[in-house]
Coordinates of C-alpha atoms (C1' of nucleotides) in Angstrom, one line a residue:
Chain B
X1 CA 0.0 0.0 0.0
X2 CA 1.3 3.1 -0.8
X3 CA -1.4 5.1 1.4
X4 CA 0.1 3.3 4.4
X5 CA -3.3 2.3 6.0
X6 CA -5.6 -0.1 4.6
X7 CA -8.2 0.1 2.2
X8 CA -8.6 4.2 2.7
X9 CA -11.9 3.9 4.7
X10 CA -13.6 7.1 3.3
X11 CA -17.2 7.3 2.7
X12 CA -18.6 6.9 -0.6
X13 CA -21.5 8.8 -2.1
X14 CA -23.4 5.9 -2.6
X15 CA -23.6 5.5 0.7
X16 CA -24.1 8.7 2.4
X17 CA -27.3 8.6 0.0
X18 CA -28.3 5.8 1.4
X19 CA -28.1 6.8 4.6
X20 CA -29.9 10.3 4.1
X21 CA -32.4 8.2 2.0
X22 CA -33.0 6.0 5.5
X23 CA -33.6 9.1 7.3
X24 CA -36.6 10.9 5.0
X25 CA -38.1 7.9 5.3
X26 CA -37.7 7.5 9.5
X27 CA -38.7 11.0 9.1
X28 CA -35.5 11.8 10.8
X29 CA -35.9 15.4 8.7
X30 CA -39.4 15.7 9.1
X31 CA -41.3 16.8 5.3
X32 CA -41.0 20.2 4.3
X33 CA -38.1 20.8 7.0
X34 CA -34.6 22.0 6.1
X35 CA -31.6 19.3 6.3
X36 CA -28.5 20.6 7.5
X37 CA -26.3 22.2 4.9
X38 CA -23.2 20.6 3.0
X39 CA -21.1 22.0 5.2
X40 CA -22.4 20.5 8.0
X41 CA -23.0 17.1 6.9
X42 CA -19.2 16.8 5.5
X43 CA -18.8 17.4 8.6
X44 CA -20.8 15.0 10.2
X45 CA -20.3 12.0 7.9
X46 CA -16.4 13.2 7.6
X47 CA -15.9 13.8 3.8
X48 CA -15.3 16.2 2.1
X49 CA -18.3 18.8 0.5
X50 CA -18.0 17.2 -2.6
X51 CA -19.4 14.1 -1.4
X52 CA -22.0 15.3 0.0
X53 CA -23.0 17.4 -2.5
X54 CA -23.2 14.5 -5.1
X55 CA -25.3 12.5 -2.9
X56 CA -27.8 15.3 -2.3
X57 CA -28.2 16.0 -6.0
X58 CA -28.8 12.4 -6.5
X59 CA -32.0 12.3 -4.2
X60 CA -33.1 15.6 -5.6
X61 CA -33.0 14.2 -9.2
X62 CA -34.9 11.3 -7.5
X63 CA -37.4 13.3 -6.2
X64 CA -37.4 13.0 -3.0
X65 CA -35.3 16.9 -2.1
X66 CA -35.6 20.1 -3.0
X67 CA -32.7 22.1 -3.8
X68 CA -32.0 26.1 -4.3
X69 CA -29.3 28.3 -3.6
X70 CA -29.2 30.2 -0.4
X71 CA -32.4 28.6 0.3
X72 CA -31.0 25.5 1.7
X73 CA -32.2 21.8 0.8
X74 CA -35.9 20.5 2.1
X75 CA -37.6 16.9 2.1
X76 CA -40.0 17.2 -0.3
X77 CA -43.5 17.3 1.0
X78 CA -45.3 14.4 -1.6
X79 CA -42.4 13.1 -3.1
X80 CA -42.1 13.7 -7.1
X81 CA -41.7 9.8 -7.6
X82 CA -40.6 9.2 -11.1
X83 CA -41.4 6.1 -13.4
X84 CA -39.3 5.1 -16.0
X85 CA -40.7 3.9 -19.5
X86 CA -37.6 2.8 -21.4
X87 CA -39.1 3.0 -25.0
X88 CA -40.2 0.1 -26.3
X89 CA -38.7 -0.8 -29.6
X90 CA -41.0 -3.0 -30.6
X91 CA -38.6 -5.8 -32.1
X92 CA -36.0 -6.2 -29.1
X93 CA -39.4 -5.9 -27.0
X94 CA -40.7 -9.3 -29.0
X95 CA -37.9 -11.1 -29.1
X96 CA -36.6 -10.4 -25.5
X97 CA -39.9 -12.0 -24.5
X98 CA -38.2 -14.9 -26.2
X99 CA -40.8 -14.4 -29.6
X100 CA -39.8 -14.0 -33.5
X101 CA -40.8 -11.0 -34.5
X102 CA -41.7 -10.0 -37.6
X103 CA -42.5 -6.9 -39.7
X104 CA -44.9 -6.6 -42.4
X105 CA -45.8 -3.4 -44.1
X106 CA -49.3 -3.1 -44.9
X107 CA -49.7 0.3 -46.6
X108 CA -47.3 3.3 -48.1
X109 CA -48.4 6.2 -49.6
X110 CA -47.8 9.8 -50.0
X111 CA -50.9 12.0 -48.7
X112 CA -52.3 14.8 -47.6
X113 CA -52.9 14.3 -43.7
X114 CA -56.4 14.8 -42.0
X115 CA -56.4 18.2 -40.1
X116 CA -55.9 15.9 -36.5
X117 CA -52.9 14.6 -37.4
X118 CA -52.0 18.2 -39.0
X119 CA -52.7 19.5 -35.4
X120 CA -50.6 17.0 -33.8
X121 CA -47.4 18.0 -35.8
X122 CA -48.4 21.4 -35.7
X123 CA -48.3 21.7 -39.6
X124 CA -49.7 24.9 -41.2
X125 CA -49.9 24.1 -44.6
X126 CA -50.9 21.2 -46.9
X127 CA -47.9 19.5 -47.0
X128 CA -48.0 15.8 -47.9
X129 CA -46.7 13.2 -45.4
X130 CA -45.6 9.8 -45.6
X131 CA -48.5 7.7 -44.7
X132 CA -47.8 4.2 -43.5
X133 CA -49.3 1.6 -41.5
X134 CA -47.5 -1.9 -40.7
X135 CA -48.5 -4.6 -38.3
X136 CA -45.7 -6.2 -36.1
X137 CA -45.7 -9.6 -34.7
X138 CA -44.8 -11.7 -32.4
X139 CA -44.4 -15.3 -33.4
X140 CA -47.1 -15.5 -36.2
X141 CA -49.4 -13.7 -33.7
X142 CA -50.2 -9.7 -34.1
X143 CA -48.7 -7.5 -31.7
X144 CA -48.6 -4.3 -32.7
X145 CA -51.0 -2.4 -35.7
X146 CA -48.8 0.9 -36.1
X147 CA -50.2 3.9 -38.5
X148 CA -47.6 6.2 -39.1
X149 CA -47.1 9.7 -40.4
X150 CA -43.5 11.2 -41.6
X151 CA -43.1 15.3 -42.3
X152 CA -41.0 15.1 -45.6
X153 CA -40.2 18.2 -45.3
X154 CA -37.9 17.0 -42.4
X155 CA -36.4 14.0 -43.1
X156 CA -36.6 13.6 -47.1
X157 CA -33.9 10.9 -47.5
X158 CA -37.0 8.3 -46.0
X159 CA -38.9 8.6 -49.0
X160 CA -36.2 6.6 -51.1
X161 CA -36.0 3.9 -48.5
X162 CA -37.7 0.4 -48.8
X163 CA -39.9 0.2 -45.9
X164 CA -41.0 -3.4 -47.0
X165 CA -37.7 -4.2 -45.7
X166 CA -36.7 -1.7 -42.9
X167 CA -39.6 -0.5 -40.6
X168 CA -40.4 3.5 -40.3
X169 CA -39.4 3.0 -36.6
X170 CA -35.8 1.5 -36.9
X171 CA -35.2 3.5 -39.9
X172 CA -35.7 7.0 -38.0
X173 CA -33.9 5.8 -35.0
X174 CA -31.1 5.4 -36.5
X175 CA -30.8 8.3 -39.2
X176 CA -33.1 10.9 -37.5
X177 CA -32.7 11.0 -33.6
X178 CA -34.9 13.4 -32.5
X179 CA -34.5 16.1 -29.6
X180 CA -37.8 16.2 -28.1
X181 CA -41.6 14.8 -28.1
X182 CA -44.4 13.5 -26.1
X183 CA -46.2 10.3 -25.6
X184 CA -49.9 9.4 -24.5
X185 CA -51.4 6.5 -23.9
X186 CA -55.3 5.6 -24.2
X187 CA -57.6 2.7 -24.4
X188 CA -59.9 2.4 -27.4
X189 CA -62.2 0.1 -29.3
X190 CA -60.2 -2.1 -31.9
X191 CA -62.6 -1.0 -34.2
X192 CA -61.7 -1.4 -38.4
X193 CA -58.0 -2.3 -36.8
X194 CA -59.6 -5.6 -35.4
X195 CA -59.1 -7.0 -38.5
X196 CA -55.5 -6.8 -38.8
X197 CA -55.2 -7.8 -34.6
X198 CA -57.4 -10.7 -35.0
X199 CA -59.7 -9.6 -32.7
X200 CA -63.1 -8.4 -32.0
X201 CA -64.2 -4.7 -33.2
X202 CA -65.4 -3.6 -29.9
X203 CA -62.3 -5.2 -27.9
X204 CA -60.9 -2.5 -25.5
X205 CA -56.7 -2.3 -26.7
X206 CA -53.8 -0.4 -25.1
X207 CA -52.9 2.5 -28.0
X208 CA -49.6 4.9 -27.9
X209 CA -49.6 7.9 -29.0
X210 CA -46.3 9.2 -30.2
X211 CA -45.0 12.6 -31.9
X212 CA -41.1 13.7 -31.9
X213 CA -39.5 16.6 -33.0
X214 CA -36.1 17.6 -34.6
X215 CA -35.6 21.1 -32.6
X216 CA -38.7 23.2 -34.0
X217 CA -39.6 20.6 -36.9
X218 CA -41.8 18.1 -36.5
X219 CA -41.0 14.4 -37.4
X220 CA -43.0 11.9 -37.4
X221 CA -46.9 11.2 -35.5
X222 CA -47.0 7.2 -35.0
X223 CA -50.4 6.0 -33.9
X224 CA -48.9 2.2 -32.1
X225 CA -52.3 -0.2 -31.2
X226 CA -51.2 -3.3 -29.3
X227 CA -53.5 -6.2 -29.5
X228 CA -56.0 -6.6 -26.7
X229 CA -54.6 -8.2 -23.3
X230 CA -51.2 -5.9 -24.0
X231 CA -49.8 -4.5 -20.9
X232 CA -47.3 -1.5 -20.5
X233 CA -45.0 -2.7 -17.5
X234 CA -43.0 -0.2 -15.9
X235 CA -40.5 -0.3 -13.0
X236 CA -40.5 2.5 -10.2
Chain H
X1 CA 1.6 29.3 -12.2
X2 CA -1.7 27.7 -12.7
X3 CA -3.3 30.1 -10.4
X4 CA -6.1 31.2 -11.8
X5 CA -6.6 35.0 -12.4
X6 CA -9.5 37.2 -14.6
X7 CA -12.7 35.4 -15.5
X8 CA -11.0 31.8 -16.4
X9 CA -13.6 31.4 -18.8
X10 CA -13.8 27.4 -18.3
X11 CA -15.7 24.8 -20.2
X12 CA -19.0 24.3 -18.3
X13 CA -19.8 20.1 -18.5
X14 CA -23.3 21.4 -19.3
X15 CA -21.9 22.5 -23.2
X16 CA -19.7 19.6 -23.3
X17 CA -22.5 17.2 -23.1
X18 CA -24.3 19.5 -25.8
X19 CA -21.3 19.2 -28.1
X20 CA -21.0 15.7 -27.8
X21 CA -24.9 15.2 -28.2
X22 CA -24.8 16.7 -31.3
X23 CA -21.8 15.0 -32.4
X24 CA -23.9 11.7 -31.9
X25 CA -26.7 12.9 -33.7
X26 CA -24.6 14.2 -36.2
X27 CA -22.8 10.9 -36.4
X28 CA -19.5 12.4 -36.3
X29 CA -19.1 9.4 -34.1
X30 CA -20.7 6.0 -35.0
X31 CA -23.1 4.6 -33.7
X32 CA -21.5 1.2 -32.2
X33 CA -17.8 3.2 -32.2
X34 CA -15.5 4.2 -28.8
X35 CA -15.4 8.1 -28.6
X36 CA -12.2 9.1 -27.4
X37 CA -11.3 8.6 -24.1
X38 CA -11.8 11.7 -20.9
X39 CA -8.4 12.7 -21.1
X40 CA -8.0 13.5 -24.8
X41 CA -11.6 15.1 -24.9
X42 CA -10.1 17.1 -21.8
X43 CA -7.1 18.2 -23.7
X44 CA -9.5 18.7 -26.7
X45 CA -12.2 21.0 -24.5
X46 CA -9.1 22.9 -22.7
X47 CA -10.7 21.5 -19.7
X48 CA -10.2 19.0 -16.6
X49 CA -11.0 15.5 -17.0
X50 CA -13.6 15.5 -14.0
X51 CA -15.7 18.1 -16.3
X52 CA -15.7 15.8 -19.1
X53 CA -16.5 12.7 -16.9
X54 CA -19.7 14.8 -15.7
X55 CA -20.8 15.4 -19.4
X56 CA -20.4 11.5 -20.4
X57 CA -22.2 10.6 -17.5
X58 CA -24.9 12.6 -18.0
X59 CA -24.9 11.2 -21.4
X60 CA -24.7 7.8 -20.1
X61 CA -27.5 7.6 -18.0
X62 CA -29.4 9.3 -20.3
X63 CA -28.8 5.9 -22.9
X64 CA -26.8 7.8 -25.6
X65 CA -23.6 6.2 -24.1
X66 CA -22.4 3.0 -22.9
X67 CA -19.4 3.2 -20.1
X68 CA -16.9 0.5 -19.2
X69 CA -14.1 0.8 -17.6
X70 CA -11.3 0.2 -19.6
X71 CA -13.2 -0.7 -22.4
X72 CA -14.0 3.4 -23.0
X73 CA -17.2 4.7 -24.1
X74 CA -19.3 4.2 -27.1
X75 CA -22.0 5.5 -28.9
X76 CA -25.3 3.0 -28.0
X77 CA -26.3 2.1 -31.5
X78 CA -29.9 2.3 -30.4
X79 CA -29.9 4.7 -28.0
X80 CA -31.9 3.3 -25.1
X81 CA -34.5 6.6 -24.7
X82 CA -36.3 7.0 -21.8
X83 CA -39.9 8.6 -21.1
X84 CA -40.0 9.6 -17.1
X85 CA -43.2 9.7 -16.5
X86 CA -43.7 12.0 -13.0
X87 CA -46.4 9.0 -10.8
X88 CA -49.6 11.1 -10.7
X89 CA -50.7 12.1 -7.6
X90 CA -54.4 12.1 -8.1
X91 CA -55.3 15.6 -6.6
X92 CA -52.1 17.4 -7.6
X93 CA -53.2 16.6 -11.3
X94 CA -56.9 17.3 -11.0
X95 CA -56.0 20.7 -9.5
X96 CA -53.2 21.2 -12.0
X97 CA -55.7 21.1 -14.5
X98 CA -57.6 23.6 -12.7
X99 CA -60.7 21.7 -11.6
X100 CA -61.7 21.5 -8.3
X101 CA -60.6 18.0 -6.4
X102 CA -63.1 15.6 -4.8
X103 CA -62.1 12.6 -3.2
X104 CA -64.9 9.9 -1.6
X105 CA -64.9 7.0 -0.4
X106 CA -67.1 4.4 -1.2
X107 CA -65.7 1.4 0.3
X108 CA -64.1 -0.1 3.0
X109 CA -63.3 -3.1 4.9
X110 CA -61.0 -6.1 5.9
X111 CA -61.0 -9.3 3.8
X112 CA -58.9 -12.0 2.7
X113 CA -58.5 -11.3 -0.5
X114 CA -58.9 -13.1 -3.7
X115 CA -55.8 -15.2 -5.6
X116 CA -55.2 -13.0 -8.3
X117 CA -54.3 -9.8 -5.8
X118 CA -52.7 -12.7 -3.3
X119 CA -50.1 -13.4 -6.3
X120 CA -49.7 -9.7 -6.9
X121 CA -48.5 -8.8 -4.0
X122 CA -46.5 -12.1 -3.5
X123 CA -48.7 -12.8 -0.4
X124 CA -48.5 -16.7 0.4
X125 CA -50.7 -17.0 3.5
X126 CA -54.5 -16.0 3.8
X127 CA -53.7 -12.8 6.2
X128 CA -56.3 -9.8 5.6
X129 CA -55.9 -7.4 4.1
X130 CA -57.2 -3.8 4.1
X131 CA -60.0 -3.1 1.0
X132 CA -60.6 0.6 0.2
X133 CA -62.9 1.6 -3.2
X134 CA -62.5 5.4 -3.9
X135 CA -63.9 7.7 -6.5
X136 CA -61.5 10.7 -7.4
X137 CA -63.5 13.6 -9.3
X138 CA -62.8 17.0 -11.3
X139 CA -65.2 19.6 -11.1
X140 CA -68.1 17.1 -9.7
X141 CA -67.2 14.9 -12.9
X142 CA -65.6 11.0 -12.0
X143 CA -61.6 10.8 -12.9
X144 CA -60.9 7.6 -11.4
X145 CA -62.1 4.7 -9.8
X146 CA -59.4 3.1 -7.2
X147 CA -59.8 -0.5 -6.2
X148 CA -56.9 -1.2 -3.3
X149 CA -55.5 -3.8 -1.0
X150 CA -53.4 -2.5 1.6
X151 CA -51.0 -5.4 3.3
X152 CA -52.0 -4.4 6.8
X153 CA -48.9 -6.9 8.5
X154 CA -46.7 -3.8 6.4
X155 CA -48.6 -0.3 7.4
X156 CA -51.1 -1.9 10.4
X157 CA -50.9 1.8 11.1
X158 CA -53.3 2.8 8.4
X159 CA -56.2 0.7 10.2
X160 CA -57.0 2.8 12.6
X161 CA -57.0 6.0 10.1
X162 CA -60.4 7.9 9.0
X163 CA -60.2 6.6 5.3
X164 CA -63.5 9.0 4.5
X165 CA -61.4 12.3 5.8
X166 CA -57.6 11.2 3.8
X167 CA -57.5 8.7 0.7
X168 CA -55.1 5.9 0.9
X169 CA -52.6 6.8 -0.8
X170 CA -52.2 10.3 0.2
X171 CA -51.6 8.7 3.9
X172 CA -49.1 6.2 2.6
X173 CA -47.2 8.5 0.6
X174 CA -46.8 10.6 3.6
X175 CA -46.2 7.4 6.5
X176 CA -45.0 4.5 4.0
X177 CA -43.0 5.7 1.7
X178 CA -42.3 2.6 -0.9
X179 CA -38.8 1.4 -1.9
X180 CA -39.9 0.0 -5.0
X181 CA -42.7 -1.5 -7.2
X182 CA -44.0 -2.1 -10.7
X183 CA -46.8 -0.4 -12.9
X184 CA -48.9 -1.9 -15.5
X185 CA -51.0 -0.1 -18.2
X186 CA -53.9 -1.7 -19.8
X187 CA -57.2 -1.3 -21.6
X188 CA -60.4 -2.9 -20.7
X189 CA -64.1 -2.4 -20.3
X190 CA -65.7 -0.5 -17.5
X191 CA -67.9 -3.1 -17.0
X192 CA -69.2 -2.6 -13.0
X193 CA -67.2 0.4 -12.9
X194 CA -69.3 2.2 -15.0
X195 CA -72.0 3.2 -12.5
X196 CA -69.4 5.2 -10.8
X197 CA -67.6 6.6 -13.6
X198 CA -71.1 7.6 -15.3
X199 CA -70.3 5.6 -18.7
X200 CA -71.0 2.6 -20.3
X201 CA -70.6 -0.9 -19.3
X202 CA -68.8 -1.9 -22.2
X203 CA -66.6 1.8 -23.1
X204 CA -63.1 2.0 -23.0
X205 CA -61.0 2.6 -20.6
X206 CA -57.5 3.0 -19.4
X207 CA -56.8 1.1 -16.3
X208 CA -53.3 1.4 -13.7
X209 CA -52.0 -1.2 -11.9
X210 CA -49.6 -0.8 -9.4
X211 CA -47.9 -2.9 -6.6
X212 CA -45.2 -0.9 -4.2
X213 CA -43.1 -2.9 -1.7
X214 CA -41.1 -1.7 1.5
X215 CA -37.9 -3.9 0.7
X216 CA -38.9 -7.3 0.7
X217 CA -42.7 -6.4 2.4
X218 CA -45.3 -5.6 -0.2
X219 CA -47.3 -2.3 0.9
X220 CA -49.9 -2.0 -1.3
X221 CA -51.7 -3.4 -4.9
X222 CA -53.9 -0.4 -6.6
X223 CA -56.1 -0.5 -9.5
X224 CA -57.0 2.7 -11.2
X225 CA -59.5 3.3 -13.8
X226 CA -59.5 6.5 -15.6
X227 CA -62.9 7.7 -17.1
X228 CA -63.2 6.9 -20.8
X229 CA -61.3 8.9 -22.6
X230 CA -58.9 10.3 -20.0
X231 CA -55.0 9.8 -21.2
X232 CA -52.2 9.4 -19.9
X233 CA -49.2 11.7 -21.3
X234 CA -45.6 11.8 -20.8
X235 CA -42.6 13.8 -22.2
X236 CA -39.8 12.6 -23.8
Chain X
dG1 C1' -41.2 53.9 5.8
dA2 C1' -40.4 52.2 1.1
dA3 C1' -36.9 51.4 -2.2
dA4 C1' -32.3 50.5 -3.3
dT5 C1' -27.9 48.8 -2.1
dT6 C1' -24.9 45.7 0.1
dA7 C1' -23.6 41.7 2.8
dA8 C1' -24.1 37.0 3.9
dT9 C1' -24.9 32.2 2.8
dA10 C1' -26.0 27.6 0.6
dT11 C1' -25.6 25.4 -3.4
dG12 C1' -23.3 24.7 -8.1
dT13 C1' -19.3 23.7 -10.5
dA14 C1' -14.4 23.8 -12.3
dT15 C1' -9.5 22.3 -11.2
dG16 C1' -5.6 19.3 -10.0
dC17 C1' -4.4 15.5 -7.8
dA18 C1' -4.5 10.7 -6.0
dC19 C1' -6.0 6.3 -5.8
dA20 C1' -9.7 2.5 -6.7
dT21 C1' -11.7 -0.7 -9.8
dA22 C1' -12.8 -3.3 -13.8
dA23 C1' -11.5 -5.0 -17.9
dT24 C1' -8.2 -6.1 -21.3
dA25 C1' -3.7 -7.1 -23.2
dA26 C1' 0.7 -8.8 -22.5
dA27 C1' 4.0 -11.7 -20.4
dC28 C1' 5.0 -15.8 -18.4
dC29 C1' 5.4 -20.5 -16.9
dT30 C1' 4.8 -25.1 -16.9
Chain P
dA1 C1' -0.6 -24.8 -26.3
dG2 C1' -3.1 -23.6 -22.4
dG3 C1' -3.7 -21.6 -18.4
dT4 C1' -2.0 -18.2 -14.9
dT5 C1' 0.1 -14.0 -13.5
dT6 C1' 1.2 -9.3 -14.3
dA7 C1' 1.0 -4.9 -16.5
dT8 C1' -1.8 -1.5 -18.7
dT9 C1' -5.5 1.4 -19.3
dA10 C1' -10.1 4.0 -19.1
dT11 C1' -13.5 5.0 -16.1
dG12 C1' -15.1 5.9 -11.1
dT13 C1' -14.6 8.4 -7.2
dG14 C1' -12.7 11.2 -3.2
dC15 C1' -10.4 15.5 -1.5
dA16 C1' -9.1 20.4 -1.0
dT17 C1' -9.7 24.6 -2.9
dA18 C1' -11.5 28.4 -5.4
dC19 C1' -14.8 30.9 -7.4
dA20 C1' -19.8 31.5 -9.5
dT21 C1' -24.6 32.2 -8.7
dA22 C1' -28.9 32.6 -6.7
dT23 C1' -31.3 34.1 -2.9
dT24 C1' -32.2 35.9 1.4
dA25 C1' -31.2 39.1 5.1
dA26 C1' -29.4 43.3 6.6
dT27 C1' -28.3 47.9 5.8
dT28 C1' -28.4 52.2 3.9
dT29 C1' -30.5 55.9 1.4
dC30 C1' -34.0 59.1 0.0

DNA sequence: GAAATTAATATGTATGCACATAATAAACCT
DNA sequence: AGGTTTATTATGTGCATACATATTAATTTC
């Protein structure tokens, strides 16, 4: 050892969060209350304000403190619990669920969109989109019906691509990342997609929602319909 | 000597990670392909290495980067994107919306509940369990339907609390804070849930499952139903 | 007394350094 | 050759220090 003394017994982040973490729970710092400053708690847990400081940030990020300047750091009242939903894409999703997937595209064309979807993208104009709807599945079974609309005016170089071949989704991930966008989910009758999901018309399914954005321009607006009994699992 | 005097205008990690975003949008590095390693992008930024580190992490857990030591960084080749979606606290989003919040409760009791909830909540023996039905509303009209089984051997606290006056969930978010847990979205009819939610039997609607655990002790297993065409957004 | 100025303070972040850790590549030894 | 040991290397983290920034509190000014 060149330190001299063992395994240099100072305190990690990791756990000084931890321990913090134990005592908003315990209600050790009651909710809403002030928890000592950095200062303070370098002092306490004998580390430097670094430490601290990277331990603190963690839990705000998490949720569960509130952070300003001057101000001081608080135990949040409700805790801002977050969810992640890593984004399904929909072929690692089959197959990690030990399935073959497969992609079959059902419809391409080159359209004027309906004034919803025009709203959705935020398009003024009359442009025309790329209109396509495939159907993904999952070992012979339907999984997914997806109907898709791509701004031209944003990504152009799509237009020349097989999609009978390469999906919509995988092609944009990988040539046209976006910055931005939101997501929704709703339940809906299958109605005229029942056909293609092998199912009843009036069957309740799981749909997605999805519009991104390449800094002010609008990509893409994908309308994804899982077949009935679909769940969205998320971890907290 | 290295002193610093004047503004030392240094690199703030915050513009590094924006550089190196767009350089992976850009593709100036590869999908799949190391980037250079902290020290040369230090020398490259005119900055210290710990600044870069901040930037790649950020990047990292944001799934535009995978990290291993001594193996360097690379570019995910599909980047792992993640929607957070920020749990809904009932009230907090009726209000935010800028309705008025009503919570009743319509149910309560202590029962041994049925298989399907025993297996959610990983329960083995036939202990009871604490049975709440609430209606959440927004301006007078019905938002959601909660159907929950509380784990009373967890929170036997909550038993003796005025369920009419505070809704579950706003006392265990305040005295049994969860560790972790799992969320499911669905679709499925309204079926007896209609009558409170004022729609049809057989609409549509958008249904949240959610089981949240205190370590190894499972707290709680809710079931939310949202009024027919309620949905559920998130930002990506 | 109200408004403007100044001081005080907690968090935010950059730096240089040292060492820890994980993974790989190279060297080594039967 | 095949397996084991030993360097090498990139990231991960901790520390002490300095300064930046956002607020709040105190003070001064009109």
């Amino acid at each position: 050892m060149t330190k001299g003394d063992g395994p240099v017994s100072s305190v990690s982040w990791q756990s000084i969060r931890d321990t913090m973490m134990t005592r908003i729970r315990a209600h050790d710092y009651a909710p809403g209350e002030l928890i000592p400053n950095e200062v303070d708690l370098a002092t306490e847990f004998g580390c430097a304000r670094a430490t601290v400081n990277r331990a603190l940030r963690d839990l705000a990020t998490s949720g569960f403190l509130d952070r300003r300047r001057k101000a001081g750091t608080r135990v949040r009242e409700a805790p801002r619990r977050k969810a992640t939903l890593t984004i399904p894409l929909t072929r690692a999703e089959v197959e990690a669920s030990g399935a073959r997937y497969e992609y079959r595209l059902l419809e391409r064309g080159v359209e004027v969109p309906p004034p919803a979807v025009r709203g959705k993208l935020k398009l003024a104009g009359d442009e025309r989109l790329l209109h396509v709807k495939s159907l993904h599945l999952a070992d012979d079974v339907p999984h997914m019906f997806e109907d898709r609309w791509i701004v031209l005016d944003t990504v152009p170089e799509i237009e020349a691509v097989d999609l009978a071949k390469t999906s919509p989704n995988v092609w944009l991930v990988r040539h046209a990342p976006y910055t931005h966008g939101t997501m929704e989910f709703l339940a809906e009758t299958a109605g005229a997609r029942a056909k293609h999901l092998i199912c009843a018309a009036d069957d309740p399914v799981l749909t997605m929602l999805r519009v991104t954005w390449l800094d002010a321009s609008p990509i893409t607006f994908a309308r994804q319909t899982f077949s009935p009994s679909h769940r969205m699992r998320l971890e907290l």
